[in-house]
Short mmCIF file of C-alpha atoms and ligand atoms in Angstrom, two decimals:
data_model
loop_
_atom_site.label_atom_id
_atom_site.label_comp_id
_atom_site.label_asym_id
_atom_site.label_seq_id
_atom_site.Cartn_x
_atom_site.Cartn_y
_atom_site.Cartn_z
CA MET A 703 104.29 106.95 82.68
CA ALA A 704 101.06 105.73 83.24
CA LEU A 705 97.85 107.10 83.85
CA GLU A 706 97.03 106.32 87.27
CA LYS A 707 94.20 106.38 90.06
CA THR A 708 94.65 107.30 93.67
CA LEU A 709 92.58 108.11 96.65
CA SER A 710 92.48 111.16 98.61
CA ILE A 711 90.72 111.60 101.99
CA ILE A 712 90.64 114.81 103.45
CA LYS A 713 90.52 113.93 107.24
CA PRO A 714 88.21 115.62 109.81
CA ASN A 715 90.43 118.40 111.10
CA ALA A 716 90.91 119.48 107.91
CA VAL A 717 87.12 119.33 106.92
CA ALA A 718 86.52 121.34 110.44
CA LYS A 719 88.98 123.84 110.17
CA LYS A 720 87.27 124.75 106.39
CA ASN A 721 90.28 123.69 104.61
CA ILE A 722 88.40 121.61 101.81
CA GLY A 723 88.87 124.07 99.13
CA ALA A 724 92.57 124.70 99.66
CA ILE A 725 92.81 121.51 99.64
CA ILE A 726 91.67 120.34 96.30
CA HIS A 727 93.14 123.37 94.88
CA MET A 728 96.44 121.99 95.42
CA LEU A 729 95.47 118.73 94.25
CA GLU A 730 94.50 120.02 91.03
CA GLY A 731 97.65 122.23 91.08
CA ALA A 732 99.89 119.05 91.23
CA GLY A 733 98.12 117.85 88.19
CA LEU A 734 95.68 115.78 89.57
CA ARG A 735 92.11 115.39 88.28
CA VAL A 736 88.93 114.90 90.45
CA MET A 737 87.04 112.05 88.97
CA GLY A 738 85.05 111.15 92.07
CA MET A 739 83.99 113.02 95.23
CA LYS A 740 81.94 112.32 98.37
CA MET A 741 81.50 113.98 101.72
CA GLY A 742 80.31 111.94 104.85
CA ASN A 743 80.88 110.51 108.18
CA LEU A 744 82.98 107.04 108.01
CA THR A 745 81.37 104.49 109.97
CA GLN A 746 83.72 102.45 112.61
CA ARG A 747 83.65 99.42 110.22
CA ASP A 748 84.74 101.69 107.11
CA ALA A 749 87.33 103.24 109.04
CA GLU A 750 88.65 99.71 110.47
CA GLN A 751 88.34 98.13 107.09
CA PHE A 752 89.88 100.75 105.12
CA TYR A 753 92.76 100.85 107.52
CA ALA A 754 93.41 97.08 108.10
CA ILE A 755 96.83 96.95 107.29
CA HIS A 756 97.62 99.36 110.27
CA LYS A 757 95.44 97.07 112.70
CA ASP A 758 98.56 95.78 114.90
CA ARG A 759 100.09 99.16 115.16
CA ALA A 760 99.90 101.14 118.76
CA PHE A 761 97.69 103.86 116.97
CA PHE A 762 95.17 101.83 115.27
CA LYS A 763 92.28 102.52 117.92
CA GLU A 764 92.98 105.89 117.91
CA LEU A 765 93.11 106.26 114.23
CA VAL A 766 89.47 104.99 113.81
CA SER A 767 88.28 107.01 116.25
CA PHE A 768 89.89 110.22 114.54
CA MET A 769 88.67 109.27 111.36
CA THR A 770 85.25 108.78 112.56
CA SER A 771 85.32 111.50 114.50
CA GLY A 772 83.74 114.31 112.14
CA THR A 773 83.31 114.43 108.36
CA VAL A 774 85.46 113.86 106.01
CA VAL A 775 85.77 114.14 102.22
CA ILE A 776 87.06 111.37 99.90
CA LEU A 777 88.33 112.27 96.65
CA ALA A 778 88.94 109.66 93.90
CA LEU A 779 91.89 111.15 91.77
CA GLU A 780 93.49 110.61 88.44
CA GLY A 781 96.68 111.66 86.30
CA THR A 782 99.90 110.44 85.05
CA ASN A 783 101.95 109.57 88.13
CA ALA A 784 99.02 110.15 90.18
CA VAL A 785 100.28 108.27 93.34
CA VAL A 786 103.34 110.06 93.54
CA LYS A 787 102.07 113.00 92.48
CA ASN A 788 99.76 113.00 95.64
CA ARG A 789 102.34 111.59 97.82
CA ASP A 790 104.70 114.59 96.84
CA ILE A 791 102.13 117.26 97.30
CA MET A 792 100.79 115.46 100.63
CA GLY A 793 104.20 115.80 102.31
CA ALA A 794 105.54 113.35 105.16
CA THR A 795 103.20 111.66 107.55
CA ASP A 796 104.43 114.07 110.09
CA PRO A 797 103.56 117.58 109.36
CA LYS A 798 106.82 118.74 111.41
CA LYS A 799 108.80 116.65 108.71
CA ALA A 800 106.60 117.65 105.55
CA ALA A 801 108.19 120.02 103.07
CA PRO A 802 107.07 123.36 102.86
CA ASN A 803 104.07 124.13 100.83
CA THR A 804 103.03 120.88 100.92
CA ILE A 805 99.50 120.04 102.14
CA ARG A 806 100.42 118.55 105.55
CA ALA A 807 103.18 121.47 106.28
CA LYS A 808 100.24 123.55 105.63
CA PHE A 809 96.96 122.06 107.21
CA GLY A 810 98.51 119.11 109.34
CA GLU A 811 97.57 119.84 113.01
CA GLY A 812 99.96 116.66 114.24
CA ILE A 813 101.03 113.06 113.33
CA GLU A 814 97.58 111.78 113.48
CA ALA A 815 95.63 114.76 112.53
CA ASN A 816 97.78 115.53 109.38
CA ALA A 817 94.90 116.73 106.96
CA VAL A 818 94.82 113.98 104.39
CA HIS A 819 95.10 110.57 103.39
CA GLY A 820 97.06 109.46 100.23
CA SER A 821 97.17 106.01 98.86
CA ASP A 822 100.91 104.67 98.98
CA SER A 823 101.24 102.11 95.64
CA VAL A 824 99.51 101.85 92.52
CA GLU A 825 97.77 98.86 93.67
CA ASN A 826 96.53 100.49 96.65
CA GLY A 827 95.31 103.70 94.53
CA ILE A 828 93.07 100.96 92.56
CA ASN A 829 91.84 99.08 95.64
CA GLU A 830 91.27 102.22 97.61
CA VAL A 831 89.06 103.88 95.06
CA ALA A 832 87.14 100.76 94.61
CA PHE A 833 86.39 100.79 98.12
CA PHE A 834 84.55 103.94 98.08
CA PHE A 835 83.42 104.46 94.80
CA ALA A 836 81.49 102.31 92.21
CA GLU A 837 82.57 102.52 88.50
CA ARG A 838 79.62 104.48 87.56
CA GLU A 839 80.38 107.41 90.30
CA LEU A 840 83.64 107.90 88.35
CA CYS A 841 83.48 110.72 85.83
P1 ADP B 1960 100.56 108.05 105.76
O1 ADP B 1960 99.09 108.77 105.99
O2 ADP B 1960 101.50 108.94 105.88
O3 ADP B 1960 100.63 107.23 104.44
P2 ADP B 1960 100.51 105.79 107.42
O4 ADP B 1960 99.83 104.98 106.27
O5 ADP B 1960 101.85 105.03 107.92
O6 ADP B 1960 100.80 107.37 106.87
O7 ADP B 1960 99.86 105.92 108.75
C1 ADP B 1960 98.31 106.07 108.52
C2 ADP B 1960 97.87 107.33 109.32
O8 ADP B 1960 98.10 106.94 110.54
C3 ADP B 1960 98.66 108.70 109.21
O9 ADP B 1960 98.29 109.22 108.45
C4 ADP B 1960 98.10 109.03 110.58
O10 ADP B 1960 97.13 109.50 110.89
C5 ADP B 1960 98.18 107.93 111.43
N1 ADP B 1960 99.48 107.78 111.82
C6 ADP B 1960 100.43 107.17 111.45
N2 ADP B 1960 101.24 107.16 112.61
C7 ADP B 1960 101.05 107.63 113.61
C8 ADP B 1960 101.54 107.85 115.17
N3 ADP B 1960 102.88 107.28 115.40
N4 ADP B 1960 100.93 108.13 115.94
C9 ADP B 1960 99.46 108.27 115.64
N5 ADP B 1960 98.93 108.33 114.34
C10 ADP B 1960 99.50 107.97 113.37
MG1 MG B 1961 99.39 105.29 104.23
#
């Protein structure tokens, strides 16, 4: 079992609803350690680059618009099997299909405003953390 990095983003809907603390509590409770944290508003360029993998999907424009619609909290997380641990505590993309007691089941408001982002592979965990954090910003 390897020590991995993964990226979480608390999305604008969850920040607006004052769910930052509750979500970080769940991530820490799942065995993840916060190694970097920043709060701010993504630019259109940030969001387009970050979600470039989805650029041909029908929902891409809306997703970029949603992710830039308000403040987000960006978390670099570390832990043993951090990628899977984070995906498990997040729950399914569609909050209606997310298992009970997952972040998306509790705080998701729809398939787009689903409260959190999480890296989907070990490689993307490394790349997504590096997208937002310089090495010296990680503790
Ligand atoms: P996940 O965030 O679970 O890894 P994806 O990578 O497939 O899911 O999608 C990225 C994000 O795009 C989702 O978290 C969600 O905000 C949005 N999204 C995914 N599917 C749809 C959809 N069918 N309609 C609108 N937005 C969507
Ligand atoms: Mg994804």
